[in-house]
Amino acid sequence: MGENGDNGKGTVCVTGGTGFLASWLIMKLLEDGYSVNTTVRSLAIDLSYLTRLPGASERLRVFEADLGRPESFQAAVEKCVGVFHVAHPMDFGEGSEEIEEAKIECAVNGTLGVLRAAVGSKTVKRVVVTSSRLAVVFNGDGGSAVVDERSWTDVGFVKESKPFGASYVISKTLAEKAALEFGEKYEVDVVTVITSWIHGPFLSPQFPETLRPAMSMVLGGDQANVMKYPSLTPFVHVDDAASAHIFLMEHRNAKGRYICSSLGITPQDLHKFLSTRYPQYHLPYSYSLEDMGGYFKHPILSSKKLLDMGFKFKYGLEEMFDGAIESCRRVGLL
Ligand SMILES: NC(=O)c1ccc[n+]([C@@H]2O[C@H](COP(=O)([O-])OP(=O)(O)OC[C@H]3O[C@@H](n4cnc5c(N)ncnc54)[C@H](OP(=O)(O)O)[C@@H]3O)[C@@H](O)[C@H]2O)c1
């Protein structure tokens, strides 16, 4: 047993602890016996959904840090054995197609700040960085049916074609690239987790906005959101995504990029699935589903590299939507 009752697992840092994925990851790390330092942008908010997690009173410490101040992560990373860099500016600016250089710079410089803090600590062995399918799929190669970790989003193509949330797409791509390049130059292992659309239950009292498009058929609301479904939406359960992060932190041979996506479904099939499983909810927009197919021809994301390392996905679509609906009921949205 370690000093803090951490089963000798040591302390890890999770950036952006308030978030949908990071809060779930913190819960799992505490369950696994780690001590956790997490960063939030402001301590002046209600963090009780984190501080009341089992094990948190003894093994969770919360620090203030902001990607806009890259040096602010030092205190949280000090004495850690590993860092999960999850925080990222998530503001899509109403899906603005304008390229917002400041947001991109903040994401890239903030990521480098976290990595510099890791090197400076002299204790961190590995940094696991959360990336996104969006760093893989936009390259103008509409023809690939299946893509793997060799595929990179082409930033020039995104600047030209300006898809929905173009700045976010660019910031995820450049932050992941910068992290991997940093890892090659300095004495720290950098592993990236390219997650597809994360879905499932959430811990926070607020509804995570990243869930809105996937939940819009159930919750109703703005049709524009529903229309943003790609032709084949790739999903992963939040618990599987968090487990993959921990698996890649702990696996001795983990190296480079890992796609983490358990399934893909068309909007039409998703609508069929939801109407059959949850007949009690009025599922809007069925009349226009035929029009959705062509929004973006999304390739299948291959998680073969992760699965070949021995990782197993545990959850299907049923658990993703059951969990998200249950959480929506908890916060009074359903
Ligand atoms: N959700 C998905 O479907 C999905 C898919 C692929 C990849 N990802 C990636 O997964 C990670 C977590 O996403 P999520 O879905 O959990 O989103 P989320 O709930 O919005 O969490 C994002 C976190 O980043 C923090 N953050 C934003 N700007 C920051 C800044 N300038 N400085 C410090 N922290 C900042 C947020 O803090 P505040 O609470 O203060 O805003 C929040 O804690 C991100 O890296 C995202 O790109 C998500």
Coordinates of C-alpha atoms and ligand atoms in Angstrom, one line a residue:
M1 CA 0.0 0.0 0.0
G2 CA 1.4 3.4 -0.9
E3 CA 1.5 6.5 1.4
N4 CA -2.0 7.6 0.4
G5 CA -3.6 4.2 0.4
D6 CA -3.1 4.0 -3.4
N7 CA -2.1 0.3 -3.5
G8 CA 1.3 1.4 -4.7
K9 CA -0.1 2.5 -8.1
G10 CA 1.2 6.0 -7.6
T11 CA -0.2 9.3 -8.6
V12 CA -1.4 10.3 -12.1
C13 CA -2.6 13.6 -13.4
V14 CA -5.8 14.0 -15.5
T15 CA -6.2 17.4 -17.2
G16 CA -9.7 18.9 -17.6
G17 CA -11.3 16.9 -14.7
T18 CA -14.7 18.6 -15.1
G19 CA -15.2 17.0 -18.5
F20 CA -17.4 14.1 -19.6
L21 CA -14.5 11.7 -20.4
A22 CA -12.1 13.0 -17.8
S23 CA -14.5 12.7 -14.8
W24 CA -15.3 9.1 -15.8
L25 CA -11.6 8.4 -16.1
I26 CA -10.9 9.9 -12.7
M27 CA -13.7 7.6 -11.2
K28 CA -12.1 4.5 -12.8
L29 CA -8.5 5.5 -11.7
L30 CA -9.7 5.9 -8.1
E31 CA -11.5 2.6 -8.3
D32 CA -8.2 1.0 -9.6
G33 CA -6.3 2.4 -6.6
Y34 CA -4.5 5.3 -8.2
S35 CA -4.0 8.7 -6.5
V36 CA -5.2 11.4 -8.9
N37 CA -4.2 15.0 -9.4
T38 CA -6.7 16.7 -11.7
T39 CA -6.8 20.2 -13.2
V40 CA -9.8 22.4 -13.7
R41 CA -10.0 25.9 -15.1
S42 CA -11.6 27.3 -12.0
L43 CA -11.8 26.1 -8.4
A44 CA -14.7 28.4 -7.8
I45 CA -17.3 26.0 -9.2
D46 CA -19.2 23.0 -7.8
L47 CA -16.9 20.1 -8.0
S48 CA -18.7 17.8 -5.6
Y49 CA -19.5 15.2 -8.3
L50 CA -15.7 14.7 -8.4
T51 CA -14.8 15.2 -4.7
R52 CA -17.6 12.8 -3.6
L53 CA -16.3 9.9 -5.8
P54 CA -15.3 6.8 -3.8
G55 CA -11.7 7.2 -2.7
A56 CA -11.6 10.9 -3.6
S57 CA -11.4 12.3 -0.1
E58 CA -8.1 10.4 0.4
R59 CA -6.7 10.3 -3.1
L60 CA -8.0 13.1 -5.3
R61 CA -6.4 16.5 -5.4
V62 CA -7.7 19.3 -7.6
F63 CA -5.5 22.0 -9.1
E64 CA -6.2 25.1 -11.2
A65 CA -4.7 25.2 -14.7
D66 CA -5.6 26.5 -18.1
L67 CA -4.3 25.6 -21.6
G68 CA -4.1 29.3 -22.2
R69 CA -1.3 29.4 -19.6
P70 CA 0.8 26.4 -20.6
E71 CA 3.1 26.7 -17.6
S72 CA 0.1 26.4 -15.2
F73 CA 0.1 22.5 -15.3
Q74 CA 3.5 22.1 -13.4
A75 CA 2.1 21.8 -9.9
A76 CA -0.5 19.2 -10.9
V77 CA 2.1 17.1 -12.8
E78 CA 4.8 17.2 -10.1
K79 CA 5.6 13.7 -8.7
C80 CA 3.2 12.0 -11.0
V81 CA 4.1 8.7 -12.7
G82 CA 1.8 9.4 -15.7
V83 CA -0.4 12.1 -17.2
F84 CA -3.7 11.8 -19.1
H85 CA -4.0 14.9 -21.2
V86 CA -7.7 15.1 -21.8
A87 CA -8.5 18.8 -21.7
H88 CA -9.1 20.6 -25.0
P89 CA -11.0 23.7 -26.0
M90 CA -14.4 22.2 -27.0
D91 CA -16.2 25.4 -28.1
F92 CA -17.3 24.8 -31.6
G93 CA -18.3 28.4 -32.0
E94 CA -21.8 27.4 -33.2
G95 CA -20.0 25.1 -35.7
S96 CA -18.4 28.1 -37.2
E97 CA -16.5 27.5 -40.4
E98 CA -14.1 30.4 -39.7
I99 CA -10.6 29.3 -38.8
E100 CA -9.9 30.6 -35.2
E101 CA -6.1 30.6 -35.0
A102 CA -6.2 31.7 -31.3
K103 CA -8.1 28.6 -30.3
I104 CA -5.8 26.3 -32.3
E105 CA -2.7 28.0 -30.7
C106 CA -4.2 27.6 -27.2
A107 CA -4.8 23.8 -27.8
V108 CA -1.3 23.2 -29.2
N109 CA 0.7 25.4 -26.8
G110 CA -1.4 24.1 -23.9
T111 CA -0.6 20.5 -24.9
L112 CA 3.1 21.4 -25.1
G113 CA 2.9 23.0 -21.7
V114 CA 1.5 19.7 -20.2
L115 CA 4.3 17.8 -21.9
R116 CA 7.0 20.2 -20.7
A117 CA 5.6 19.8 -17.2
A118 CA 5.8 16.0 -17.6
V119 CA 9.5 16.2 -18.7
G120 CA 10.3 18.7 -15.9
S121 CA 8.8 16.5 -13.2
K122 CA 11.5 13.8 -13.9
T123 CA 8.9 11.2 -12.6
V124 CA 6.4 11.0 -15.4
K125 CA 7.0 7.9 -17.6
R126 CA 4.2 8.3 -20.1
V127 CA 1.7 10.9 -21.3
V128 CA -1.5 9.5 -22.8
V129 CA -3.1 12.2 -25.0
T130 CA -6.8 12.1 -26.0
S131 CA -7.1 12.7 -29.7
S132 CA -10.1 12.4 -32.0
R133 CA -11.4 10.6 -35.1
L134 CA -11.4 14.1 -36.6
A135 CA -7.5 14.0 -36.6
V136 CA -7.8 11.0 -38.9
V137 CA -10.7 11.3 -41.3
F138 CA -10.5 14.6 -43.2
N139 CA -8.0 14.2 -46.0
G140 CA -10.1 14.5 -49.1
D141 CA -9.7 10.8 -49.7
G142 CA -13.5 10.1 -49.8
G143 CA -12.7 6.6 -51.2
S144 CA -11.3 4.8 -48.1
A145 CA -13.9 2.4 -46.6
V146 CA -11.7 1.6 -43.6
V147 CA -9.0 3.8 -42.1
D148 CA -6.3 3.1 -39.4
E149 CA -3.6 5.0 -37.5
R150 CA -1.6 5.7 -40.7
S151 CA -4.3 8.2 -41.8
W152 CA -4.0 11.9 -40.8
T153 CA -6.4 14.7 -41.4
D154 CA -4.9 17.1 -44.0
V155 CA -5.0 20.6 -42.4
G156 CA -4.7 22.3 -45.8
F157 CA -7.8 20.3 -47.0
V158 CA -9.8 21.3 -43.9
K159 CA -8.8 25.0 -44.3
E160 CA -10.1 24.8 -47.9
S161 CA -13.2 22.7 -47.4
K162 CA -14.1 24.2 -44.0
P163 CA -16.2 21.4 -42.6
F164 CA -18.4 22.0 -39.5
G165 CA -16.2 22.9 -36.5
A166 CA -13.1 23.3 -38.8
S167 CA -11.1 25.0 -36.0
Y168 CA -11.7 22.1 -33.7
V169 CA -10.7 19.6 -36.4
I170 CA -7.5 21.5 -37.0
S171 CA -6.7 21.9 -33.3
K172 CA -7.2 18.2 -32.6
T173 CA -4.9 17.3 -35.5
L174 CA -2.1 19.8 -34.7
A175 CA -2.2 19.1 -31.0
E176 CA -1.9 15.3 -31.6
K177 CA 1.0 15.8 -34.1
A178 CA 2.8 18.2 -31.7
A179 CA 2.5 15.8 -28.9
L180 CA 3.9 12.8 -30.8
E181 CA 6.7 15.0 -32.2
F182 CA 7.5 16.2 -28.7
G183 CA 7.6 12.6 -27.4
E184 CA 10.2 11.7 -30.1
K185 CA 12.5 14.6 -29.1
Y186 CA 12.3 14.3 -25.3
E187 CA 12.6 11.6 -22.7
V188 CA 8.9 10.9 -22.3
D189 CA 6.6 8.3 -23.9
V190 CA 3.7 9.9 -25.7
V191 CA 0.7 7.7 -26.7
T192 CA -2.4 9.1 -28.3
V193 CA -6.0 7.7 -28.1
I194 CA -8.0 8.5 -31.2
T195 CA -11.5 8.2 -29.8
S196 CA -14.7 8.1 -31.9
W197 CA -17.9 9.7 -30.7
I198 CA -18.0 9.1 -26.9
H199 CA -21.3 8.1 -25.6
G200 CA -22.9 6.8 -22.4
P201 CA -23.7 7.9 -18.8
F202 CA -22.2 11.1 -17.4
L203 CA -21.3 12.1 -13.8
S204 CA -21.7 15.9 -14.0
P205 CA -24.9 17.7 -13.0
Q206 CA -24.7 19.4 -16.4
F207 CA -25.5 17.7 -19.7
P208 CA -22.3 17.3 -21.7
E209 CA -22.8 19.2 -24.9
T210 CA -20.7 16.7 -26.9
L211 CA -23.6 14.2 -26.2
R212 CA -26.2 16.5 -27.8
P213 CA -26.0 15.4 -31.4
A214 CA -26.1 11.7 -30.4
M215 CA -29.0 12.3 -28.1
S216 CA -30.9 14.7 -30.3
M217 CA -33.2 12.1 -31.7
V218 CA -34.3 11.2 -28.1
L219 CA -34.3 14.8 -26.7
G220 CA -35.7 16.5 -29.7
G221 CA -34.6 20.1 -30.3
D222 CA -32.7 21.7 -33.1
Q223 CA -33.0 19.7 -36.3
A224 CA -29.6 21.1 -37.4
N225 CA -28.0 19.0 -34.8
V226 CA -29.5 15.8 -36.0
M227 CA -28.4 16.6 -39.5
K228 CA -24.8 16.6 -38.3
Y229 CA -24.7 12.8 -38.1
P230 CA -22.1 11.5 -40.5
S231 CA -23.3 8.8 -42.9
L232 CA -21.8 6.2 -40.5
T233 CA -21.4 7.4 -37.0
P234 CA -18.6 5.7 -35.1
F235 CA -19.2 5.4 -31.3
V236 CA -17.4 4.2 -28.2
H237 CA -18.9 3.9 -24.7
V238 CA -17.3 6.4 -22.2
D239 CA -16.3 3.5 -19.9
D240 CA -14.5 1.7 -22.8
A241 CA -12.8 5.0 -23.8
A242 CA -11.6 5.5 -20.2
S243 CA -10.5 1.9 -19.9
A244 CA -8.5 2.2 -23.2
H245 CA -6.7 5.3 -21.8
I246 CA -5.7 3.3 -18.6
F247 CA -4.8 0.2 -20.7
L248 CA -2.5 2.3 -22.9
M249 CA -0.9 4.0 -19.8
E250 CA -0.2 0.6 -18.3
H251 CA 0.8 -1.5 -21.3
R252 CA 4.6 -1.7 -21.5
N253 CA 4.7 -1.9 -25.3
A254 CA 2.2 0.9 -26.1
K255 CA 3.6 3.2 -28.8
G256 CA 2.2 5.9 -31.0
R257 CA -1.4 6.3 -32.0
Y258 CA -4.4 4.0 -31.2
I259 CA -7.9 4.3 -32.7
C260 CA -10.5 3.5 -30.1
S261 CA -13.9 2.9 -31.7
S262 CA -16.2 0.0 -30.9
L263 CA -18.9 0.3 -33.6
G264 CA -20.4 2.4 -36.4
I265 CA -24.0 2.9 -37.3
T266 CA -26.0 4.8 -40.0
P267 CA -28.5 7.5 -38.9
Q268 CA -31.3 5.3 -40.4
D269 CA -30.3 2.3 -38.4
L270 CA -29.8 4.4 -35.2
H271 CA -33.3 5.7 -35.6
K272 CA -34.7 2.2 -36.0
F273 CA -32.7 1.0 -33.0
L274 CA -33.9 4.0 -30.8
S275 CA -37.6 3.7 -31.9
T276 CA -37.6 0.0 -31.1
R277 CA -35.8 0.2 -27.7
Y278 CA -37.4 3.4 -26.4
P279 CA -40.9 3.6 -27.9
Q280 CA -41.9 5.8 -25.0
Y281 CA -40.0 8.8 -26.4
H282 CA -41.1 10.7 -29.4
L283 CA -38.3 10.4 -31.9
P284 CA -38.4 13.3 -34.2
Y285 CA -37.2 13.8 -37.8
S286 CA -37.8 10.2 -39.0
Y287 CA -39.3 11.8 -42.1
S288 CA -36.0 13.4 -43.1
L289 CA -33.6 10.6 -42.2
E290 CA -33.3 9.6 -45.9
D291 CA -31.7 13.0 -46.5
M292 CA -29.0 12.5 -43.9
G293 CA -27.0 9.8 -45.6
G294 CA -24.9 12.2 -47.6
Y295 CA -23.7 14.6 -44.9
F296 CA -20.2 13.2 -44.8
K297 CA -19.0 9.8 -46.1
H298 CA -17.4 8.6 -42.9
P299 CA -15.0 5.7 -43.2
I300 CA -15.0 2.8 -40.7
L301 CA -12.3 3.3 -38.0
S302 CA -10.2 0.3 -37.4
S303 CA -9.3 -0.4 -33.8
K304 CA -7.3 -3.4 -34.8
K305 CA -4.0 -2.0 -33.3
L306 CA -5.6 -1.6 -29.9
L307 CA -7.4 -4.9 -30.0
D308 CA -4.2 -6.7 -31.1
M309 CA -2.6 -5.4 -27.9
G310 CA -5.2 -7.4 -25.9
F311 CA -7.8 -4.6 -25.2
K312 CA -11.5 -5.6 -25.3
F313 CA -14.5 -3.4 -25.7
K314 CA -17.2 -4.3 -23.1
Y315 CA -20.2 -2.2 -24.2
G316 CA -22.7 -2.0 -27.1
L317 CA -25.1 0.6 -28.3
E318 CA -27.7 -0.6 -25.8
E319 CA -25.5 0.4 -22.8
M320 CA -24.4 3.7 -24.4
F321 CA -28.0 4.9 -24.8
D322 CA -29.4 3.3 -21.7
G323 CA -26.7 5.0 -19.7
A324 CA -27.1 8.4 -21.3
I325 CA -30.9 8.3 -21.0
E326 CA -30.5 7.3 -17.3
S327 CA -28.2 10.3 -16.7
C328 CA -30.5 12.6 -18.6
R329 CA -33.3 11.5 -16.3
R330 CA -31.1 12.2 -13.3
V331 CA -30.5 15.8 -14.4
G332 CA -34.2 16.3 -15.3
L333 CA -33.8 16.4 -19.1
L334 CA -36.2 13.4 -19.6
Ligands
LIG1 N1 -16.9 13.6 -26.6 C1 -16.5 13.1 -27.7 O1 -17.3 12.5 -28.5 C2 -15.1 13.1 -28.1 C3 -14.7 12.4 -29.3 C4 -13.3 12.4 -29.6 C5 -12.4 13.1 -28.8 N2 -12.8 13.7 -27.7 C6 -11.8 14.4 -26.9 O2 -12.0 13.9 -25.6 C7 -11.5 14.9 -24.6 C8 -12.6 15.2 -23.6 O3 -13.8 15.6 -24.3 P1 -15.2 15.6 -23.6 O4 -16.2 15.0 -24.5 O5 -15.1 15.0 -22.2 O6 -15.5 17.1 -23.5 P2 -15.9 18.1 -22.3 O7 -16.8 17.4 -21.4 O8 -16.3 19.4 -22.9 O9 -14.5 18.3 -21.6 C9 -13.5 19.1 -22.0 C10 -12.6 19.5 -20.9 O10 -11.6 20.4 -21.4 C11 -11.5 21.5 -20.5 N3 -11.0 22.7 -21.2 C12 -11.5 23.3 -22.2 N4 -10.8 24.4 -22.5 C13 -9.8 24.5 -21.7 C14 -8.7 25.3 -21.4 N5 -8.5 26.4 -22.2 N6 -7.8 25.0 -20.4 C15 -8.0 24.0 -19.6 N7 -9.0 23.1 -19.8 C16 -9.9 23.3 -20.8 C17 -12.9 21.7 -20.0 O11 -12.9 22.5 -18.9 P3 -14.2 23.5 -18.5 O12 -15.2 22.5 -17.7 O13 -13.6 24.5 -17.6 O14 -14.8 23.9 -19.8 C18 -13.4 20.3 -19.8 O15 -12.9 19.9 -18.6 C19 -11.2 16.1 -25.5 O16 -9.8 16.1 -25.7 C20 -11.9 15.9 -26.8 O17 -11.3 16.5 -27.9 C21 -14.1 13.8 -27.3

